[in-house]
PDB file of C-alpha atoms in Angstrom:
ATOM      1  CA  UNK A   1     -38.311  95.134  59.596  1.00  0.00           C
ATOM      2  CA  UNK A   2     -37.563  91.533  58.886  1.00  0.00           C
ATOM      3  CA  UNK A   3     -34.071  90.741  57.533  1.00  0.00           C
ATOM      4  CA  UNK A   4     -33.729  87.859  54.392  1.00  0.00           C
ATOM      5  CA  UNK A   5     -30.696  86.153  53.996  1.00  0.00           C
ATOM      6  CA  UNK A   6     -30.374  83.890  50.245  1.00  0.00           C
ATOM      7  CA  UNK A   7     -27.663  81.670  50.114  1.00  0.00           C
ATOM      8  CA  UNK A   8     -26.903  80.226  46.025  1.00  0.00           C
ATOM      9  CA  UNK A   9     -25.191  76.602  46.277  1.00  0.00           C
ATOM     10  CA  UNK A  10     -23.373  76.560  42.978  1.00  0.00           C
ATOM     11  CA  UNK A  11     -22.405  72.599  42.132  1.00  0.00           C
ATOM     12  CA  UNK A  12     -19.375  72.570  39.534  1.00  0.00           C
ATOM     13  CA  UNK A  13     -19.381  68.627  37.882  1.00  0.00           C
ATOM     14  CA  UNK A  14     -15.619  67.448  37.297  1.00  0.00           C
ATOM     15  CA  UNK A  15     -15.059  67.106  33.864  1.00  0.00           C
ATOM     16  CA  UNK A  16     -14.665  63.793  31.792  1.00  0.00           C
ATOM     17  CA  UNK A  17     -11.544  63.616  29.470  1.00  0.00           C
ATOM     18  CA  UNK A  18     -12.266  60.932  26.656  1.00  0.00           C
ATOM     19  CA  UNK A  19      -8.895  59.451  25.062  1.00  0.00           C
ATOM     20  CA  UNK A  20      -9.078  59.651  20.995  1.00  0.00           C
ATOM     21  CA  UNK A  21      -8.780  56.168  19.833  1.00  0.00           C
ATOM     22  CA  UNK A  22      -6.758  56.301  16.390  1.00  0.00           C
ATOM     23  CA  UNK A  23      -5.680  52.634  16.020  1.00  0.00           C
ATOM     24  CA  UNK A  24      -7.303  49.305  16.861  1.00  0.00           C
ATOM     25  CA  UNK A  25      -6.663  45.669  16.174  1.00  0.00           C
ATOM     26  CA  UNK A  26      -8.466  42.053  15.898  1.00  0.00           C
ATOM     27  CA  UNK A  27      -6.493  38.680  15.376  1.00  0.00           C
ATOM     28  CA  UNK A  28      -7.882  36.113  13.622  1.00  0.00           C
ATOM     29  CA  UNK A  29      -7.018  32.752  12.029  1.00  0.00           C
ATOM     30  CA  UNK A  30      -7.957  31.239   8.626  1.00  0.00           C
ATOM     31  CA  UNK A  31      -8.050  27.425   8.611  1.00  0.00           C
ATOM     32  CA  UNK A  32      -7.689  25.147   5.778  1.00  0.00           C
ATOM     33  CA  UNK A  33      -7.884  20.982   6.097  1.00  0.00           C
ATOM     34  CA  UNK A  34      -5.752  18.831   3.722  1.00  0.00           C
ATOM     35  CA  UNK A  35      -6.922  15.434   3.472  1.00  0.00           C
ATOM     36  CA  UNK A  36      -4.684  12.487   3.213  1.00  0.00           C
ATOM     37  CA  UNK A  37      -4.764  11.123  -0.290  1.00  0.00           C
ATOM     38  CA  UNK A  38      -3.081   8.341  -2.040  1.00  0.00           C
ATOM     39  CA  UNK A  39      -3.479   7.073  -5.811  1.00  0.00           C
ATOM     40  CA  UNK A  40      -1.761   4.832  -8.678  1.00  0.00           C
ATOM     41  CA  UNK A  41       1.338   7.436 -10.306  1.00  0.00           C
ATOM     42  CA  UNK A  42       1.399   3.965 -12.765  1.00  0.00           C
ATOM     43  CA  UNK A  43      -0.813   1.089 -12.920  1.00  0.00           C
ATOM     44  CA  UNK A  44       0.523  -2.617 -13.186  1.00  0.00           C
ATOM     45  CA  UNK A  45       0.436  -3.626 -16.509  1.00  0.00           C
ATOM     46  CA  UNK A  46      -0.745  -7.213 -17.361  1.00  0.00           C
ATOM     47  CA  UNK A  47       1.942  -9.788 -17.601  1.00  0.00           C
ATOM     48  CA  UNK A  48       2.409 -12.618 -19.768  1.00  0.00           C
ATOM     49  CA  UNK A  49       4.885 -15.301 -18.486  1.00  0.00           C
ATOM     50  CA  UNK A  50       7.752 -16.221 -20.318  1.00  0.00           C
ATOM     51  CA  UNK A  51       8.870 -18.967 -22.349  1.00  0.00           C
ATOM     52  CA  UNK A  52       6.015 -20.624 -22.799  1.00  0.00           C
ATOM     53  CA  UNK A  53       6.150 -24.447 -20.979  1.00  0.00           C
ATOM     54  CA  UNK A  54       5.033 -27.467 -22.387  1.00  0.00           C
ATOM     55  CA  UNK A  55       2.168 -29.573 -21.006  1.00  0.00           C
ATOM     56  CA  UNK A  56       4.162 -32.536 -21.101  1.00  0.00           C
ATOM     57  CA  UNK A  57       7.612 -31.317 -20.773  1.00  0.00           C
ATOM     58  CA  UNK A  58       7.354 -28.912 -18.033  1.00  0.00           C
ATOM     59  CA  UNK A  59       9.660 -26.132 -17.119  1.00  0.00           C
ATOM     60  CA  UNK A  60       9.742 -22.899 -15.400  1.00  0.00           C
ATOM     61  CA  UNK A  61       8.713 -19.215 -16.419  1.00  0.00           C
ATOM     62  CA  UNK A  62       9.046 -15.798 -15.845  1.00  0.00           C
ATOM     63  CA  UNK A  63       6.750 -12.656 -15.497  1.00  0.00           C
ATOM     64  CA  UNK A  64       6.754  -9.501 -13.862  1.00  0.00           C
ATOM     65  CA  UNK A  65       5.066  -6.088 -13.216  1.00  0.00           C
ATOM     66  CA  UNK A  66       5.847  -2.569 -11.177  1.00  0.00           C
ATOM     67  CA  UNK A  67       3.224  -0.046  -9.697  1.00  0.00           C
ATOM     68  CA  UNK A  68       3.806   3.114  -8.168  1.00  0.00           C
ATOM     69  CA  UNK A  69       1.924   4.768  -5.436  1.00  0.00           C
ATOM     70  CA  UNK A  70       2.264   8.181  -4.491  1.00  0.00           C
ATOM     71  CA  UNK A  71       0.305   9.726  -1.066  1.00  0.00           C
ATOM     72  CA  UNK A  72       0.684  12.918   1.065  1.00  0.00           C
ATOM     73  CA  UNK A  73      -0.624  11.293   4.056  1.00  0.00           C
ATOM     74  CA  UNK A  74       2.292  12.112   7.104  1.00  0.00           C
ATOM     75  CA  UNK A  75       1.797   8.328   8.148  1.00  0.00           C
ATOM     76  CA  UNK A  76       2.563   6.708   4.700  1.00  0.00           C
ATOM     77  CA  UNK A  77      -0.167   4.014   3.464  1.00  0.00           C
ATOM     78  CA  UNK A  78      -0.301   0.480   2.728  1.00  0.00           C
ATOM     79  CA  UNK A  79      -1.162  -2.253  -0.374  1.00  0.00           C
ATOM     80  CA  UNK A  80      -2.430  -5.190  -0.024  1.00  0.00           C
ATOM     81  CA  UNK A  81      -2.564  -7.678  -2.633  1.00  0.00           C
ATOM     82  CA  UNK A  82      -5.594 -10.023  -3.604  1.00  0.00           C
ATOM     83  CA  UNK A  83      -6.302 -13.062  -6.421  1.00  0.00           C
ATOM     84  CA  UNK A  84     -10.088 -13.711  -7.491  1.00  0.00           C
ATOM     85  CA  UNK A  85      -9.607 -17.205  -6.245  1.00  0.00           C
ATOM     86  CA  UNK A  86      -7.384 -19.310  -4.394  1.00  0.00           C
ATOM     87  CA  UNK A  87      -6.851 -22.036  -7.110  1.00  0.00           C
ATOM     88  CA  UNK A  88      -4.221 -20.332  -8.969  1.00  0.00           C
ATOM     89  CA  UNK A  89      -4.507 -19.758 -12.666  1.00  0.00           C
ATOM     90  CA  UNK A  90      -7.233 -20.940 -14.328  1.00  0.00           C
ATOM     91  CA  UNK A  91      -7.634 -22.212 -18.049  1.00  0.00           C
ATOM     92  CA  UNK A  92      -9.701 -19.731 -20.053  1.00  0.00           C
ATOM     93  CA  UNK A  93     -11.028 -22.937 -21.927  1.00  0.00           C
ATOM     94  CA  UNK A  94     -11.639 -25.074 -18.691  1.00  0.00           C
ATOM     95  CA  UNK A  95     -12.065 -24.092 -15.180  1.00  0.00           C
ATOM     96  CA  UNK A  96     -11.448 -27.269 -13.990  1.00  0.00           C
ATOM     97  CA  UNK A  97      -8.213 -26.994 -15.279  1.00  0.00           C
ATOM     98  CA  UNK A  98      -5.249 -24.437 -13.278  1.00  0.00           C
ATOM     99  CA  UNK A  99      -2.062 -23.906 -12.156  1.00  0.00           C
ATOM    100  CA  UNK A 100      -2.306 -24.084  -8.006  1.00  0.00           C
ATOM    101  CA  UNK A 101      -1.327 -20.788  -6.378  1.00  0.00           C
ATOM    102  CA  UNK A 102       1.874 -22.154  -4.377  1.00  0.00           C
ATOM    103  CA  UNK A 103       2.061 -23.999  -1.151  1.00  0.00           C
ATOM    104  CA  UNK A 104       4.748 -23.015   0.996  1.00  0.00           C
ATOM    105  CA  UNK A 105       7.081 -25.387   2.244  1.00  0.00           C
ATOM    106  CA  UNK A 106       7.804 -23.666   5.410  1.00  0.00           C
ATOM    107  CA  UNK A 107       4.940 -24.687   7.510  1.00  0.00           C
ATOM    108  CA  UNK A 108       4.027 -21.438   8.657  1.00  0.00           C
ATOM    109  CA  UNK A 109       1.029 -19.488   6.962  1.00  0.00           C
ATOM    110  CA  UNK A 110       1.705 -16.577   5.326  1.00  0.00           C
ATOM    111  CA  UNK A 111       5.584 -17.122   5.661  1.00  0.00           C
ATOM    112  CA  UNK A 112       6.969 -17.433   1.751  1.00  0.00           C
ATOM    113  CA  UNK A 113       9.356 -20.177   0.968  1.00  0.00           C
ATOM    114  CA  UNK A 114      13.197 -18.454  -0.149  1.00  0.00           C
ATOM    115  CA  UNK A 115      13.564 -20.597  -3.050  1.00  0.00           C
ATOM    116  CA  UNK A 116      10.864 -21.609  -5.303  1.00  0.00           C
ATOM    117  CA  UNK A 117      10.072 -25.431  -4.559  1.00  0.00           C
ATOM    118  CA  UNK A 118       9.949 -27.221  -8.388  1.00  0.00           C
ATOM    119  CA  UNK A 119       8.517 -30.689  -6.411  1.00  0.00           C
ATOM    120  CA  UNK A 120       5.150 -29.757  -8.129  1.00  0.00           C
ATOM    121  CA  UNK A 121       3.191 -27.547 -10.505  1.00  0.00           C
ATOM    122  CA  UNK A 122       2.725 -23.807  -8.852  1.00  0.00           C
ATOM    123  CA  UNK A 123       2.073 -20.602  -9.589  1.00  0.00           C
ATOM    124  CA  UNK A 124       3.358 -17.592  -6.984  1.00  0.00           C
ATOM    125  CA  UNK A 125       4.640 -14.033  -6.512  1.00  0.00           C
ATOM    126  CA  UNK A 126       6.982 -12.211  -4.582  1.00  0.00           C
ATOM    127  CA  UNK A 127       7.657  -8.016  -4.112  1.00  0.00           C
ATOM    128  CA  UNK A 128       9.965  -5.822  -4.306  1.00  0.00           C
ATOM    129  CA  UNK A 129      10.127  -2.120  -4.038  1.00  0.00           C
ATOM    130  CA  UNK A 130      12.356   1.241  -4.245  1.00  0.00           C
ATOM    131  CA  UNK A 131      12.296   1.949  -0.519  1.00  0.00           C
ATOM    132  CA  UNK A 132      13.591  -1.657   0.898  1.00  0.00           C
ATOM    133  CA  UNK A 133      11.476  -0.736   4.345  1.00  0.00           C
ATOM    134  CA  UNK A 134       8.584  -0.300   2.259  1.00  0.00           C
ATOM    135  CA  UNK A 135       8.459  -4.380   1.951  1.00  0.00           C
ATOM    136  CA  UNK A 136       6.674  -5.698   4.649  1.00  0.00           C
ATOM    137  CA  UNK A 137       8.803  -8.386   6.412  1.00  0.00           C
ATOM    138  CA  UNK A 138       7.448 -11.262   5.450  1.00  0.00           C
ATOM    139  CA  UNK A 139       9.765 -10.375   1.869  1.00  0.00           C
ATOM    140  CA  UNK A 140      12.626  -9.791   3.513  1.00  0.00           C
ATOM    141  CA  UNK A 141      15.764 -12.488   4.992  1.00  0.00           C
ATOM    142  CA  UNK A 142      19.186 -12.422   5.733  1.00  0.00           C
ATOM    143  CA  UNK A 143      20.202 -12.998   2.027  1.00  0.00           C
ATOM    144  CA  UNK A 144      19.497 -16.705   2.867  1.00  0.00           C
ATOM    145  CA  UNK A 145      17.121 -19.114   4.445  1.00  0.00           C
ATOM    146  CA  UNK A 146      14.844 -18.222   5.596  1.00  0.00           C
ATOM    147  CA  UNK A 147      12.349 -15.420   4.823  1.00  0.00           C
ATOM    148  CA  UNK A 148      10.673 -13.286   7.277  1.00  0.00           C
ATOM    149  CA  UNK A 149      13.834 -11.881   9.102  1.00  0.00           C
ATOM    150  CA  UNK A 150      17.042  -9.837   8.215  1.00  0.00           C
ATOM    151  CA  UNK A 151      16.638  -6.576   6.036  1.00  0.00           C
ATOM    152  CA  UNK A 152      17.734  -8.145   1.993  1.00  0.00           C
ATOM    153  CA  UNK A 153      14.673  -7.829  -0.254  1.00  0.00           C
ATOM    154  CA  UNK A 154      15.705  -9.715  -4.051  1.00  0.00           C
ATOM    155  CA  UNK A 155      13.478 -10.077  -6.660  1.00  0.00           C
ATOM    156  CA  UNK A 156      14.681 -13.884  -6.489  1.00  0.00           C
ATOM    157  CA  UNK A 157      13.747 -14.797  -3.212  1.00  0.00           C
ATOM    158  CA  UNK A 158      10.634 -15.723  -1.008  1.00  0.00           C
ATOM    159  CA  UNK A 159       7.854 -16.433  -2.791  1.00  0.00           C
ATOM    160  CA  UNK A 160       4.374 -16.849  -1.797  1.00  0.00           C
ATOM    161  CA  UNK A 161       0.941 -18.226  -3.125  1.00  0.00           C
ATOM    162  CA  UNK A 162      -1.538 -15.518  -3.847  1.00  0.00           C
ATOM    163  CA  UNK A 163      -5.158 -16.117  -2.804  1.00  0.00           C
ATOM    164  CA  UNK A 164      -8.463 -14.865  -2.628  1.00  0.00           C
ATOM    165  CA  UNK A 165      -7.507 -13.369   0.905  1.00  0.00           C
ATOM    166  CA  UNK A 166      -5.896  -9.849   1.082  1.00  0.00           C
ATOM    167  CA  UNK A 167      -2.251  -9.727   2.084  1.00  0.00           C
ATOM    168  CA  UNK A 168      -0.519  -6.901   3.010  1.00  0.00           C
ATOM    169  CA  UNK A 169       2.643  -6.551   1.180  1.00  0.00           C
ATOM    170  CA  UNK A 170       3.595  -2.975   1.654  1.00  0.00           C
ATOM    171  CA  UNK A 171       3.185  -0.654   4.543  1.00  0.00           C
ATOM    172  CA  UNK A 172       5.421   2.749   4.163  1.00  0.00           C
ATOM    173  CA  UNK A 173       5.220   4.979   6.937  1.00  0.00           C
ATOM    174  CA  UNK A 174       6.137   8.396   5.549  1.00  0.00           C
ATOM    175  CA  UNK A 175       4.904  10.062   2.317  1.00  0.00           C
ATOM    176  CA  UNK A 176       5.652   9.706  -0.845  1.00  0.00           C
ATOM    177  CA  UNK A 177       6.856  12.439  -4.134  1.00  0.00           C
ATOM    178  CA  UNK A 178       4.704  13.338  -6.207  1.00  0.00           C
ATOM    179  CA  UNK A 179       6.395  10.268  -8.694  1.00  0.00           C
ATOM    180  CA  UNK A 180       5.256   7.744  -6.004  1.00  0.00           C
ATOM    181  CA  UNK A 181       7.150   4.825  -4.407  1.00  0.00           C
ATOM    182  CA  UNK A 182       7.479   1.495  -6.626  1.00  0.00           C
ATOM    183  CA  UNK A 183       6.340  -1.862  -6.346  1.00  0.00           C
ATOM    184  CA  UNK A 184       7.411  -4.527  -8.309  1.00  0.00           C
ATOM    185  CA  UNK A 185       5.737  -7.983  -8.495  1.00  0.00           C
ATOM    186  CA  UNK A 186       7.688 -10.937  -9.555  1.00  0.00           C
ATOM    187  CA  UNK A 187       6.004 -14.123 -10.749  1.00  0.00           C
ATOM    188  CA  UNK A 188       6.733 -17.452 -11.573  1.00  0.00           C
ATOM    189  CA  UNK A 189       5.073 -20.771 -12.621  1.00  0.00           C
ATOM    190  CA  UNK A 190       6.472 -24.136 -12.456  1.00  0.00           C
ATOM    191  CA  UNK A 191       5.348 -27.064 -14.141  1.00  0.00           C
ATOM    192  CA  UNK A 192       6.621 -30.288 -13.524  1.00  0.00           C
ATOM    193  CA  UNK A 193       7.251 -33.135 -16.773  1.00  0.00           C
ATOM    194  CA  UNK A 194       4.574 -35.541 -16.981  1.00  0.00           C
ATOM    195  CA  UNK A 195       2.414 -34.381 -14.991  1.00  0.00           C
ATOM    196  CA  UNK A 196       0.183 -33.636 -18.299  1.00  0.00           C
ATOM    197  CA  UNK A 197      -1.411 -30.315 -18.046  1.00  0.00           C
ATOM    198  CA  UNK A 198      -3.877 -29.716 -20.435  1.00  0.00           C
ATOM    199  CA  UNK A 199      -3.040 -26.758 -23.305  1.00  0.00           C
ATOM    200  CA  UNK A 200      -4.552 -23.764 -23.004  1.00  0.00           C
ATOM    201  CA  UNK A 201      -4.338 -20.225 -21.917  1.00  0.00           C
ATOM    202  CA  UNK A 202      -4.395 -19.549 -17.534  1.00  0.00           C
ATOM    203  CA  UNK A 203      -5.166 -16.475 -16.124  1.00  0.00           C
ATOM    204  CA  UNK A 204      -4.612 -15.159 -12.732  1.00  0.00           C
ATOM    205  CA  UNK A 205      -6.456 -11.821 -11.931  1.00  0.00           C
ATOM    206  CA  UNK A 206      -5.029 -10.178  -9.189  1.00  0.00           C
ATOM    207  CA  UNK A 207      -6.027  -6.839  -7.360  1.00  0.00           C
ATOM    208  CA  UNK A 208      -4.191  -4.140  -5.492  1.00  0.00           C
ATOM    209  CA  UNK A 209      -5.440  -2.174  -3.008  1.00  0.00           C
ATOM    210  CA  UNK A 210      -3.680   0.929  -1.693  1.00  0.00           C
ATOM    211  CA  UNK A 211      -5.207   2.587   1.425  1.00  0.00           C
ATOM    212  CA  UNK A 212      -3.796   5.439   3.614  1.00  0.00           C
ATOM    213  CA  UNK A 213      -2.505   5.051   7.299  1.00  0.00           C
TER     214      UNK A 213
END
């Protein structure tokens, strides 16, 4: 007879162990820009210069105005200050008629004078502010002549002709509270005797500009 031999292969797959997953986590970030701001906390009011000076007689007045600025911006901002014209202030009944913005003695542009010259009629400005280093240097001396060096910043010293270009007069590098940092703007006009300016009302208009740094 004829012998059959069967031989069964029997293949056994290794199991697969799966780990349970009970906890995962995803990091994220939420993102949120601030913009750098700045605005008036008080406007300037309009000043009207005091005593009133005779056509004739001449003399010397007084005038001032504060403004506060308040930013958030990490680099501080800046003001500039601008007149409509460069003539000065003009009568309301005669344009052909003004005070002349003042003419620095100094010889330098843009450099104010540290005492107001009286030799002949003008009309200027200087600043002041609560943060001394807020005053650009140009406002600043040595508590002397002359202006434009040293650290003292007086509401009686270096004075400057406004005109229809803008001049910085400010630049603070940090920000401000949320009351803002003041600015205050001293005038004065000077008219000399004789010199027969006609009567009348004169108007400067002057603008300031705050922008961030």
């Amino acid at each position: 007879g004829t012998l059959i031999l069967a031989v069964t292969f029997i293949t056994i797959e290794p199991a697969v162990s799966h780990a349970i997953v009970t906890t995962v986590s995803d990091t994220f970030t939420v993102s949120q820009v601030v913009d750098a701001e700045v605005g008036f906390a008080t406007l300037a009011s309009n000043v009207t210069m005091s005593p009133d000076l005779g056509g004739i007689t001449g003399g010397t007045s007084n005038g001032a105005t504060s403004v506060s600025v308040r930013t958030n911006d990490l680099l501080g901002y800046h003001m500039t200050l601008q007149a409509s014209n460069s003539l000065g202030m003009q009568n309301t009944s005669s344009t052909t008629n003004y005070i002349p913005a003042y003419v620095t003695t100094v010889g330098t542009n843009g450099v104010p004078d540290y005492t107001f010259s009286t030799a002949a009629n003008g009309f200027g400005y200087n600043v002041t502010a609560s943060t001394t280093s807020d005053v650009v240097q140009a406002f600043k001396s040595n508590g002397s002549t002359p202006c434009n060096a040293g650290s003292t910043n007086i509401s009686t010293a270096c004075w400057l002709g406004a005109t229809s270009t803008a001049y910085t007069i400010i630049n603070r590098t940090t920000p401000t509270g949320v009351g803002g940092a003041t600015t205050t703007l001293s005038f004065m006009v000077n008219l000399v005797a004789i010199h027969m300016l006609p009567n009348g009302t004169y108007v400067a208009t002057t603008t300031l500009t705050a922008t961030v740094n």
